[in-house]
Coordinates of C-alpha atoms in Angstrom, one line a residue:
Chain A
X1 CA -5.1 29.6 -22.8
X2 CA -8.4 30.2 -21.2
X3 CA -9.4 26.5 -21.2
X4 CA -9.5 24.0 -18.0
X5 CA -7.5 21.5 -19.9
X6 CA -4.6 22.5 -22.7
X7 CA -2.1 19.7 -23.7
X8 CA 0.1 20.7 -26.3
X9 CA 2.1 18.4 -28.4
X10 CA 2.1 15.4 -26.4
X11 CA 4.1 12.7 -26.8
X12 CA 4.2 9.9 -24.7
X13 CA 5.2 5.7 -24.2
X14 CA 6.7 3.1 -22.3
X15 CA 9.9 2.5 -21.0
X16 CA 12.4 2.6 -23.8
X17 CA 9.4 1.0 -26.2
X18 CA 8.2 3.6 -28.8
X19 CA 6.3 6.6 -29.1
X20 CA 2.6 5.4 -28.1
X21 CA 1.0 8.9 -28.5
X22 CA 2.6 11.3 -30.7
X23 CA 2.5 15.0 -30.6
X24 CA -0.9 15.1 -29.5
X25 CA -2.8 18.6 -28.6
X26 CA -6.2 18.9 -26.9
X27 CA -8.1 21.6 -25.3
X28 CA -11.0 20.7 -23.0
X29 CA -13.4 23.7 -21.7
X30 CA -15.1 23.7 -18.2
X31 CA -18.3 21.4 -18.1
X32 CA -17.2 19.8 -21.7
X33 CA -17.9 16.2 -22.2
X34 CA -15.4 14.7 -25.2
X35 CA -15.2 11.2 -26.0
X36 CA -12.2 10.0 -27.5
X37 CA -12.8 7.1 -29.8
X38 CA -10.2 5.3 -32.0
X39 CA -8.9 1.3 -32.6
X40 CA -7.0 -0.5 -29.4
X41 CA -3.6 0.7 -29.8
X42 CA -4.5 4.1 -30.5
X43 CA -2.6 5.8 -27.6
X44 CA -5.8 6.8 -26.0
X45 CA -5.6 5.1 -22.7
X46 CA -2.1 6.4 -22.6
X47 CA -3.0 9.6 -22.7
X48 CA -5.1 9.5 -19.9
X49 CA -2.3 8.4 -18.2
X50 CA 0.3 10.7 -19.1
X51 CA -2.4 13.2 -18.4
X52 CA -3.4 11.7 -15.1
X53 CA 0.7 11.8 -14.2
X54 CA 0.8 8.2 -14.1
X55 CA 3.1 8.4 -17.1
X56 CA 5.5 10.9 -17.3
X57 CA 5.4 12.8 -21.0
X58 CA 8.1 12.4 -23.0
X59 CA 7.6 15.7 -24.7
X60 CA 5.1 18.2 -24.7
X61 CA 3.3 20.3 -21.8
X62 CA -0.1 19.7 -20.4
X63 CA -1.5 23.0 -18.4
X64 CA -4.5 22.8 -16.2
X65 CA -6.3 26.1 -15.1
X66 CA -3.3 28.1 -16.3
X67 CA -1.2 25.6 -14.4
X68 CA 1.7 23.4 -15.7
X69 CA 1.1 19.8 -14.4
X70 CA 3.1 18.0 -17.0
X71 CA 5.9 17.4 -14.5
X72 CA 3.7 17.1 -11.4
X73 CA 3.0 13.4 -9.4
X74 CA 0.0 11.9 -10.2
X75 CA -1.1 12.6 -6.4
X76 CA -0.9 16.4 -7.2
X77 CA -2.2 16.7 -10.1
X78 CA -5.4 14.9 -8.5
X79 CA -5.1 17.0 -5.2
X80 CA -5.6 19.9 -8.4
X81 CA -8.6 19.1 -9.2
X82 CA -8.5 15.7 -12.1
X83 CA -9.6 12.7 -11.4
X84 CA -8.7 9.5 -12.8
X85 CA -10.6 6.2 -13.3
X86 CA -8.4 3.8 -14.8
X87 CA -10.1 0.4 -16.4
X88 CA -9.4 -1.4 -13.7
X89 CA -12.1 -0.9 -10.9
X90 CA -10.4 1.9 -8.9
X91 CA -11.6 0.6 -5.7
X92 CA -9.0 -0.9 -2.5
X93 CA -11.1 -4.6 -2.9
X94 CA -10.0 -6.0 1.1
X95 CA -11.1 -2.3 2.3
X96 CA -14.5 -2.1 3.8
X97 CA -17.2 0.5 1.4
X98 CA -16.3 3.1 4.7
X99 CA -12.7 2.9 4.1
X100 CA -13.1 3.4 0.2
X101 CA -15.1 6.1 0.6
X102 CA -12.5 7.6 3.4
X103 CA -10.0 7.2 0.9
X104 CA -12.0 8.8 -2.1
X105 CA -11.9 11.7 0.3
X106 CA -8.7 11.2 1.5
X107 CA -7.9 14.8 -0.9
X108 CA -9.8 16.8 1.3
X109 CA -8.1 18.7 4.2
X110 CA -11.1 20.0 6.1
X111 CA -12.6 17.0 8.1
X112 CA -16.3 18.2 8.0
X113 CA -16.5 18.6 4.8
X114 CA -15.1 15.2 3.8
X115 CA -17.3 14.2 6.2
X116 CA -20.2 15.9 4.4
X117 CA -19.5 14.6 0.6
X118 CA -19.4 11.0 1.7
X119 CA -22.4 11.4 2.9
X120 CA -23.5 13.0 0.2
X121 CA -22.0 10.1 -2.2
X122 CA -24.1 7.6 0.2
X123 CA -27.1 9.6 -0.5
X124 CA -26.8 9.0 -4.1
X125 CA -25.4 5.4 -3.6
X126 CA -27.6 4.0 -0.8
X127 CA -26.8 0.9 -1.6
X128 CA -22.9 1.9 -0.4
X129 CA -24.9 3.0 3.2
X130 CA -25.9 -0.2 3.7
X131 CA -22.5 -2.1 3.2
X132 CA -20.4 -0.1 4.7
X133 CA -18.8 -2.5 6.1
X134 CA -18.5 -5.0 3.6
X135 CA -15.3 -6.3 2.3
X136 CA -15.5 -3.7 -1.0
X137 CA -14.1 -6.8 -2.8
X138 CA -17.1 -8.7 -2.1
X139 CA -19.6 -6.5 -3.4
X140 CA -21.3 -7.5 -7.2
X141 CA -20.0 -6.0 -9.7
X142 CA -22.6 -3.2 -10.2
X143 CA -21.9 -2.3 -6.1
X144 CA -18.5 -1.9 -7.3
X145 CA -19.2 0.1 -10.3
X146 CA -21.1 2.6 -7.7
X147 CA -18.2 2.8 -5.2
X148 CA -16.0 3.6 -8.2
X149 CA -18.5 6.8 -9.6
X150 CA -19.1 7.5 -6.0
X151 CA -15.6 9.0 -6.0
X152 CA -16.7 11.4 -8.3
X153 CA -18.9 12.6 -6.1
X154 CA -16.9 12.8 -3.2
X155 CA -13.9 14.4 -5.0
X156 CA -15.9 17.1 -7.0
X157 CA -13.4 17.5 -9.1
X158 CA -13.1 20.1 -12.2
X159 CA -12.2 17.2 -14.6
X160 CA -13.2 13.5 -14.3
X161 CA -11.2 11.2 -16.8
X162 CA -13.1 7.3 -17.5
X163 CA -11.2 4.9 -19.3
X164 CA -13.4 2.4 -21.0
X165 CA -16.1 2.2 -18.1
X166 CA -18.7 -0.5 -19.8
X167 CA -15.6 -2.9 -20.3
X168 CA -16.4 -6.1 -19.6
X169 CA -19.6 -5.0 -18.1
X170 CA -22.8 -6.9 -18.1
X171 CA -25.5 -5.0 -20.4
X172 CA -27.8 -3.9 -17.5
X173 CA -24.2 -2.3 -15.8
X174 CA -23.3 -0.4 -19.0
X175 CA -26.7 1.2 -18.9
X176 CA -26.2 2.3 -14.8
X177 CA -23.0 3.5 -15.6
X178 CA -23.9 5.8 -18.7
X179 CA -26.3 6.9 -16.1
X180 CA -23.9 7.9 -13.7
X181 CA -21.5 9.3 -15.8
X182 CA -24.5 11.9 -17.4
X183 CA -25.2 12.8 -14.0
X184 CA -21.6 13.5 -13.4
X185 CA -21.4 15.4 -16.4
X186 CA -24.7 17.5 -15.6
X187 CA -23.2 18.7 -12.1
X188 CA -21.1 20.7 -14.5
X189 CA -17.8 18.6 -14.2
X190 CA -15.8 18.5 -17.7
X191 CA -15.2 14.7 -18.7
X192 CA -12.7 12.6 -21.0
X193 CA -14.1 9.6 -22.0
X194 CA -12.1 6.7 -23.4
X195 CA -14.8 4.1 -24.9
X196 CA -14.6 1.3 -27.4
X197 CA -18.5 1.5 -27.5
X198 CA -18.0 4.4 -29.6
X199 CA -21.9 5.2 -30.3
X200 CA -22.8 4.9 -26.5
X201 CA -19.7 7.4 -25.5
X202 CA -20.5 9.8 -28.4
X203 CA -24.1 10.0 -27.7
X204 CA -22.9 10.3 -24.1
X205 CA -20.8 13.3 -24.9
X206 CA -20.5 16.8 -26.6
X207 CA -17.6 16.3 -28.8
X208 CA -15.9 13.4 -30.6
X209 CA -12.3 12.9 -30.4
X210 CA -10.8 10.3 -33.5
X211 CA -7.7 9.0 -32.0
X212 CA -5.4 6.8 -34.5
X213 CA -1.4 5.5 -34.0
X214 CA -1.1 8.0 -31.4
X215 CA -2.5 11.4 -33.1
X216 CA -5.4 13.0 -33.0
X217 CA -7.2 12.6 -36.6
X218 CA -9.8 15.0 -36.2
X219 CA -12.2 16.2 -33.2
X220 CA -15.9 16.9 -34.3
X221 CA -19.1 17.6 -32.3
X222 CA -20.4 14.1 -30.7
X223 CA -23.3 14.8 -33.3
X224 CA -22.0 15.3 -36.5
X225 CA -19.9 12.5 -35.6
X226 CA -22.8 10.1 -35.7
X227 CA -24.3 11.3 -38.7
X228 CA -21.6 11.2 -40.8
X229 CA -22.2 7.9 -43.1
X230 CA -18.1 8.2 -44.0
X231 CA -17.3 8.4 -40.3
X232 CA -19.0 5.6 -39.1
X233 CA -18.0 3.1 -41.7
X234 CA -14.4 4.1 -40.6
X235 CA -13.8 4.2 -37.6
X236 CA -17.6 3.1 -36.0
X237 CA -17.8 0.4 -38.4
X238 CA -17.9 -2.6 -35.8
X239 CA -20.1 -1.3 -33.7
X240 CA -22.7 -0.9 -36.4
X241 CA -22.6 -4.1 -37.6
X242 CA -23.6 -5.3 -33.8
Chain B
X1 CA -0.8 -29.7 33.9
X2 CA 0.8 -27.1 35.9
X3 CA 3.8 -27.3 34.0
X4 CA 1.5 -27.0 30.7
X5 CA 0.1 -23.5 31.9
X6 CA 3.6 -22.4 32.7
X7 CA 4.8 -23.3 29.3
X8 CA 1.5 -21.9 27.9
X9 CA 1.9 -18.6 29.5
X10 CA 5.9 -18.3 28.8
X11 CA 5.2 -19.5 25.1
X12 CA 2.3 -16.9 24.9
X13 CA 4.6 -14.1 26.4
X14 CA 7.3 -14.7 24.1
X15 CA 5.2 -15.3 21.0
X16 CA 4.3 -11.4 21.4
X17 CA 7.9 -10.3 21.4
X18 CA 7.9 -12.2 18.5
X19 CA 5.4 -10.9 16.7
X20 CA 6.3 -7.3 17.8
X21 CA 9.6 -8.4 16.0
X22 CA 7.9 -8.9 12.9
X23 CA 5.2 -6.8 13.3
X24 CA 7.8 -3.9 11.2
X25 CA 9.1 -6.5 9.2
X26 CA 5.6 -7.6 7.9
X27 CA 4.6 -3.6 7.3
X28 CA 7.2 -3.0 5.5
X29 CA 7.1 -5.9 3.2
X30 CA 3.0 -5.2 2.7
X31 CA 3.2 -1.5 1.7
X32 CA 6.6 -1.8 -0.2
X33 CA 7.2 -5.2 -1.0
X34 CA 10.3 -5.0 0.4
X35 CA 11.9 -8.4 2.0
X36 CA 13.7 -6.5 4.7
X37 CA 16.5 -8.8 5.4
X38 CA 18.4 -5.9 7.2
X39 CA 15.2 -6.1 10.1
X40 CA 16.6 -8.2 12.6
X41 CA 20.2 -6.4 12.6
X42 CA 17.8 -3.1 12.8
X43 CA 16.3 -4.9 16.0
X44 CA 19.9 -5.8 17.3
X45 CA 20.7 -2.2 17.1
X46 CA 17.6 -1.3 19.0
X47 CA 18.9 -3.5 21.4
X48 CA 22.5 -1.4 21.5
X49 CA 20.8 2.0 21.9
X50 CA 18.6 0.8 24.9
X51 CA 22.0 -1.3 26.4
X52 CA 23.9 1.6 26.7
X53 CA 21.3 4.0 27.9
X54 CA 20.8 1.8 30.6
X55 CA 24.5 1.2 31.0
X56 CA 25.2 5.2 30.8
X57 CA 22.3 6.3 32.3
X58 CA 20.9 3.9 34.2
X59 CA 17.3 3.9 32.1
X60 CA 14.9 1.6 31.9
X61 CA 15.3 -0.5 28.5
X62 CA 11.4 -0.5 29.0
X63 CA 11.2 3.5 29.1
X64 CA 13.7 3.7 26.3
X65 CA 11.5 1.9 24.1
X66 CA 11.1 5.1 22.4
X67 CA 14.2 6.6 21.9
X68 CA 15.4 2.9 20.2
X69 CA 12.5 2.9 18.0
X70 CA 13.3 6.5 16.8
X71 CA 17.0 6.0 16.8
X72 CA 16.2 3.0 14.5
X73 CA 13.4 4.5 12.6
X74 CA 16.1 7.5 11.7
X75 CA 18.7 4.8 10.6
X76 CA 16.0 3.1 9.0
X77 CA 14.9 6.8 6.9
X78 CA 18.7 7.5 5.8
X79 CA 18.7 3.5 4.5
X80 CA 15.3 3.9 2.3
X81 CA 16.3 7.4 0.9
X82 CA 19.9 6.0 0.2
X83 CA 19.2 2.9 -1.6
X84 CA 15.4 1.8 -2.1
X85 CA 13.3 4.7 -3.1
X86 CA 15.0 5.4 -6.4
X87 CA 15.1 1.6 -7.2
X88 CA 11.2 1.6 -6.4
X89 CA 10.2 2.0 -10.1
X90 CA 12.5 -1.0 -11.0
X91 CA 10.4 -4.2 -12.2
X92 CA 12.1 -6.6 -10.1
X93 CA 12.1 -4.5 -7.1
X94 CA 11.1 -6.8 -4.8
X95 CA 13.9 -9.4 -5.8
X96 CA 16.4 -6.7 -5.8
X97 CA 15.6 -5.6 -1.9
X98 CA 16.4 -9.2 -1.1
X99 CA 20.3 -8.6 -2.2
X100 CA 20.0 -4.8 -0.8
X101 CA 19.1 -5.6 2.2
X102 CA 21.3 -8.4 2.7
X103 CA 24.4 -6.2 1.7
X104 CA 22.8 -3.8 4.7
X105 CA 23.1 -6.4 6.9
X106 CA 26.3 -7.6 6.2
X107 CA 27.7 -3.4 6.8
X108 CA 25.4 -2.7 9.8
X109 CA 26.7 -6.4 11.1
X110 CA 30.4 -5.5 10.2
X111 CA 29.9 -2.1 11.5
X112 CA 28.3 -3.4 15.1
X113 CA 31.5 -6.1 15.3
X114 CA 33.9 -3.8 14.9
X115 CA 32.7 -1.1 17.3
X116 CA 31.2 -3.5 20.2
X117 CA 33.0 -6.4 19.4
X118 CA 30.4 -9.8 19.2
X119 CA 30.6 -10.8 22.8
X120 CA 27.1 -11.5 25.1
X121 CA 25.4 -8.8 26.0
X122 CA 22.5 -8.3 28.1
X123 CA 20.4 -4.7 30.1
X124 CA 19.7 -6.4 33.4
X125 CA 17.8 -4.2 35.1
X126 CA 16.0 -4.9 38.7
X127 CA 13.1 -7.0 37.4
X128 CA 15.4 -9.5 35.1
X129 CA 15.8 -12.3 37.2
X130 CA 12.5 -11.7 39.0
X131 CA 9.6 -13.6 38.7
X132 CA 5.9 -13.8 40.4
X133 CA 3.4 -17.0 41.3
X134 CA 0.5 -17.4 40.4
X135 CA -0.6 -20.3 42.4
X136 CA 2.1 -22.6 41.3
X137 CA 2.9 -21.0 38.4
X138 CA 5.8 -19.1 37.9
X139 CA 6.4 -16.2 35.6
X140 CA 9.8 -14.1 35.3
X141 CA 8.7 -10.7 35.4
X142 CA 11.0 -9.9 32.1
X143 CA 9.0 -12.4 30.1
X144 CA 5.6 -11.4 31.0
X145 CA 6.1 -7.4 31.2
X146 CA 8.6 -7.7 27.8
X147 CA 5.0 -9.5 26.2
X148 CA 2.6 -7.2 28.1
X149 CA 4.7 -4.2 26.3
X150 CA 5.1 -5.7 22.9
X151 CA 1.1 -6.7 22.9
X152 CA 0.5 -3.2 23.6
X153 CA 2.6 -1.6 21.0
X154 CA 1.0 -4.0 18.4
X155 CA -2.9 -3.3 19.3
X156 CA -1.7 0.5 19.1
X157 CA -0.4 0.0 15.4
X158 CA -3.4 -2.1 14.9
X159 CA -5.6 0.7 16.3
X160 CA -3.8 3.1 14.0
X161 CA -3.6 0.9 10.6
X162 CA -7.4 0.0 11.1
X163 CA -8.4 3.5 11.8
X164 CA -6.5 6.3 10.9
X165 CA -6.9 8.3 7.8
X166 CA -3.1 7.5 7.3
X167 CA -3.4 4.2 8.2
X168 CA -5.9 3.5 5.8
X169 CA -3.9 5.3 3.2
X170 CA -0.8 2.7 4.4
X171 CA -3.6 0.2 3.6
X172 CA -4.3 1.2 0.4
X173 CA -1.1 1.5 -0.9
X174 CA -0.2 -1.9 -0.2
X175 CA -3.5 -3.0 -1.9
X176 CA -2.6 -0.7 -5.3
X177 CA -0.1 1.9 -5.3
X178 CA -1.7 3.6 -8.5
X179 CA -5.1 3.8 -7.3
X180 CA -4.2 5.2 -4.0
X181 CA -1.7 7.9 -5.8
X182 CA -4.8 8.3 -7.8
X183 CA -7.0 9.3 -4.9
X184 CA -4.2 11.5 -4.0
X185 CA -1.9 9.9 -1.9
X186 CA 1.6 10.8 -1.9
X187 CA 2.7 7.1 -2.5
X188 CA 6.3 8.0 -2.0
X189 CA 5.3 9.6 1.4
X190 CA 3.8 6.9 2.7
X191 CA 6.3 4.4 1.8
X192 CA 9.0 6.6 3.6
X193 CA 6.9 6.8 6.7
X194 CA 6.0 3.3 6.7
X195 CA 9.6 2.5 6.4
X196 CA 10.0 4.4 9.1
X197 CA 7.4 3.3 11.1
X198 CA 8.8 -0.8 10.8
X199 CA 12.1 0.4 11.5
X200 CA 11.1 2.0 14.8
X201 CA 8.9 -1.0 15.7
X202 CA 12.4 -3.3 15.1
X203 CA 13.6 -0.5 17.4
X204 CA 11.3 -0.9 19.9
X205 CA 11.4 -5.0 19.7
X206 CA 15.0 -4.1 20.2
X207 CA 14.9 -3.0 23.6
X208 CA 12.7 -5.6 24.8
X209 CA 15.1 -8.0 23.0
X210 CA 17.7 -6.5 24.9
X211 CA 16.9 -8.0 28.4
X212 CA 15.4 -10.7 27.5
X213 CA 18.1 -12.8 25.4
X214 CA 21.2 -12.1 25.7
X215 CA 22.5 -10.3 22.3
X216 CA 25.7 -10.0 20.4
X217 CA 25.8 -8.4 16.2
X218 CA 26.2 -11.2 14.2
X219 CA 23.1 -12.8 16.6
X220 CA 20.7 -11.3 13.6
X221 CA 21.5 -14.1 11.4
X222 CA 20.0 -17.1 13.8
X223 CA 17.0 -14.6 13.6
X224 CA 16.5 -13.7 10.0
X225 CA 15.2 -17.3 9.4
X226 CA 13.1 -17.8 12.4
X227 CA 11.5 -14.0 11.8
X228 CA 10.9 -15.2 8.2
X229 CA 9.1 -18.4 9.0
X230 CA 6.7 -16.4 11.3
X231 CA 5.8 -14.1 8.7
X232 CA 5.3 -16.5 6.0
X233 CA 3.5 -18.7 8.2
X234 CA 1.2 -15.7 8.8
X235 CA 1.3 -14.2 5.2
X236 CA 4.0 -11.8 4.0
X237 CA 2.2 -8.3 4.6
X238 CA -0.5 -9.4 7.1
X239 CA -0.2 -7.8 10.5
X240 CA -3.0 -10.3 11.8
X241 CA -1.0 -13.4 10.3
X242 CA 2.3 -12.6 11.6
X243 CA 0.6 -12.0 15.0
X244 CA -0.9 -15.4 15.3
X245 CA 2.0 -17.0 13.1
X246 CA 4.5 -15.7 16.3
X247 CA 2.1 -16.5 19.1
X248 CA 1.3 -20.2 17.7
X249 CA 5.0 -20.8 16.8
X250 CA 6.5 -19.7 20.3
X251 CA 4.0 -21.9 22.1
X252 CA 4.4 -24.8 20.3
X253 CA 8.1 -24.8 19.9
X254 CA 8.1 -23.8 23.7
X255 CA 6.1 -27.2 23.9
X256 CA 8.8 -28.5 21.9
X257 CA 11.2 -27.5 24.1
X258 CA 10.0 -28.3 27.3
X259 CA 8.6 -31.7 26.7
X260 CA 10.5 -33.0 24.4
X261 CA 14.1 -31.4 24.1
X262 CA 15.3 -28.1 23.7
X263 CA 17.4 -29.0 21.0
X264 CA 14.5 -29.7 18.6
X265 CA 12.5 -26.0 19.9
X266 CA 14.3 -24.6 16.6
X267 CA 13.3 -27.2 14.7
X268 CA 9.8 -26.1 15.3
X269 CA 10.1 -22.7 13.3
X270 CA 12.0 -24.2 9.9
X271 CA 9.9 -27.0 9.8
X272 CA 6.6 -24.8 9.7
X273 CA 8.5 -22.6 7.1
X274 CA 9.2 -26.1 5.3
X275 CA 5.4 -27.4 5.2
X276 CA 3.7 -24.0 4.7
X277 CA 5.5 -23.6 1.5
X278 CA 4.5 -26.7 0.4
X279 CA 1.0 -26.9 1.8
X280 CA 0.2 -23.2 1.4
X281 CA 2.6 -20.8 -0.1
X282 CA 1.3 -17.7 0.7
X283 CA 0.4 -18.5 4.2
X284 CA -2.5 -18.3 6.4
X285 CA -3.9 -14.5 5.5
X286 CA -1.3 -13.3 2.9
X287 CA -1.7 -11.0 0.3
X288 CA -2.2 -12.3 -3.1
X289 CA 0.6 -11.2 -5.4
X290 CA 0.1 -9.6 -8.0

């Protein structure tokens, strides 16, 4: 029970639809990267959500530090210390960049020091400095991206959690965002990493996670996953044939 | 052209009230997608708390501005906790809170009849049937201090949506409720507060209602479908919209009135409702749905 992240025996869905992830457990260790990889449907952006408290489990417990968040709200379980980007851009689109990055800090009590981490986040975004008061909406899509991984920075959270973040990116964004999320990962935040571009997110990350109708199949170094001719034609296959 | 500037200024005056009227209504539709249909019976009570203050106390329905808006804001808390929050998670929420609210109404109405009876009422305090010049126009001192308050109250909550951190977080709930939960913003919070925060402004609208038409319960009615064709004519959720929906509104159907007959001046407000659905549905600077 020493880990940052344990969820035990997860099970999780929709409404009164059926089980979408099924007595799932996962540990996750401070400054871990794991990318979980599997076919649509797998259950994996559910999990993040059911982790994330978006989606209330059905069964099962999810502890954080030591800490039983399973039955939190998804605003405490942030104010804890995990952070959430859904596939959607997380960014308020008719705020201005200052009043996204006022909200990505909205978690922190002490005013200086919110203060202090935007700035910070602009210093590693200038782009963000200069629009500030653009329309966040307005912004290309790559300006958006940054606001979004900006948060990250801002937040400093113990776990960051990125589902699918090269979807429906233009090549040239997929590359920045890699970028930003190995940076990320360096500062010695632990990530999950949802991604259908399963070699990118593996390479990306320390562990593999193989995700299939809602249970975990097997978990693997990042590495091994890769070189494993067996693996890849299963579950990589498509990507190898691009 | 004298008569023009008069109109002008007691259209402009008015069109404030207005919009401080739906200033709540417009809030509470933007963060919660609520259609508050219960609003202008929340402003008519406004209007009771500051009539009988002034009636049993002799105070100012100007000065007990904020003891309506808090009376009303309470009311408006024990409503939200009672019957919206737990249907928030509900798919067709916002359709729902059109039948809620109605049914509030209809008890708050019923409630109000029974109790005060539905005859005329209105605060007259000193400056009522005053009026200044200015030159040769002439403004009742009601009209223009009633739109001098409400213009205030409304740059305040401007000032506070536009730069607060929990006005910002109001913001960005209306824009996506997960992604502000997500950046830690109690969602359910906000909504409560925000409910409370239109609810007082009805409150508030309420006093200023109070002496300058004359009010009776079931009055709330005649207002529900003027208040609405302000907002949509603005945009359901925009503060802006509703603003410049009232102000253009009032003037023109005080135009209406004045030049052509005051039988058509309603006309004015369900006509614009009428066309803006059919020319531009979600009004001026509404909120895209989603």
């Amino acid at each position: 029970m020493n880990s940052l992240l344990n969820i035990n025996n997860l099970t999780a869905g929709y409404g009164y639809g059926p089980d979408i992830v099924r007595d799932f457990s996962l540990t996750l260790n401070k400054s871990e990267v794991k990318c979980i990889i599997g076919p649509n449907g797998a259950g994996k952006s559910t999990l993040l959500k059911s982790i994330a408290g978006i989606l209330k489990p059905r069964s099962g417990e999810i502890f954080f530090d030591g800490e039983k968040i399973s039955e939190k709200e998804a605003y405490q379980i942030m104010r804890l210390g995990i952070c959430f980007l859904p596939q959607e851009r997380a960014i308020f689109p008719n705020l201005t960049v200052a009043e996204n990055l006022r909200m990505c800090a909205y978690s922190i009590k002490d005013k200086k020091v919110a203060e202090a981490r935007i700035k910070e986040a602009i210093e590693m975004f200038p782009v963000l400095g200069q629009r500030l008061k653009q329309i966040a909406g307005t912004m290309s899509g790559g300006q958006q991206q940054q606001l979004v991984y900006a948060r990250a920075f801002t937040i400093k959270p113990k776990i960051i959690m990125i589902d699918e973040p090269s979807l429906g990116l233009a090549p040239s964004l997929v590359e920045q965002t890699f970028n930003h999320i190995t940076q990320i990962a360096s500062s010695g935040i632990a990530v999950i990493l949802v991604e259908q571009n399963a070699i990118r997110g593996l390479e990306t990350a320390g562990y593999g996670v193989v995700m299939d109708l809602g249970k975990l199949v097997f978990e693997k170094p990042a590495k091994e996953v890769l070189q494993d001719q067996s693996l890849r034609e299963l579950y990589l296959g498509k990507a190898l044939e691009k | 052209m004298i008569e023009f500037l008069q109109v002008l200024i007691l259209g402009i005056c008015l069109g404030f009230v207005y919009a401080l009227m739906v200033s709540g209504l417009t809030l509470i539709f933007g963060v919660m997608r609520i259609v508050n249909l219960a609003h202008p019976i929340l402003i008519i009570c406004g209007a009771f708390v500051s009539y009988w203050l002034f009636i049993l106390i002799g105070l100012d329905p100007i000065l007990s501005i904020p003891i309506a808006g808090l009376v009303v804001a309470a009311l408006g808390v024990v409503i939200y906790k009672l019957i919206f929050e737990r249907n928030a998670a509900q798919q067709t929420y916002s359709e729902m809170t059109v039948l809620l609210t109605f049914g509030t109404a209809m008890v708050i109405d019923g409630i109000l009849s029974f109790v005060f009876h539905n005859t005329q009422r209105t605060t007259s305090p000193s400056y009522a049937t005053d009026a200044i010049f200015i030159g040769d126009i002439f403004i009742p001192l009601a009209q223009l201090y009633s739109g001098l308050v409400s213009s205030v109250i409304i740059v305040g909550l401007a000032v506070f949506l536009k730069y607060s951190d929990f006005g910002i977080a109001i913001r960005a709930t209306s824009q996506n409720r997960t992604s502000a939960e997500l950046v830690g913003v109690n969602v359910k919070f906000v909504c409560l507060i925000s409910f409370g925060i239109g609810c007082a402004l009805a409150g508030a609208a309420g006093a200023l209602v109070s002496f300058i038409f004359s009010f009776f319960p079931s009055r709330h009615w005649e207002w529900i479908a003027i208040m609405m064709s302000l907002v949509v004519l603005g945009g359901m959720g925009s503060l802006k919209g509703a603003v410049i929906g009232a102000i253009v509104l009032s003037v023109v159907s005080s135009m209406v009135g004045a030049f052509i007959s005051p039988a058509w001046s309603t006309m004015v407000f369900f006509l614009s409702l009428f066309l803006i659905l059919i020319i531009r549905p979600k009004g001026l600077f509404g909120i895209q749905s989603d």
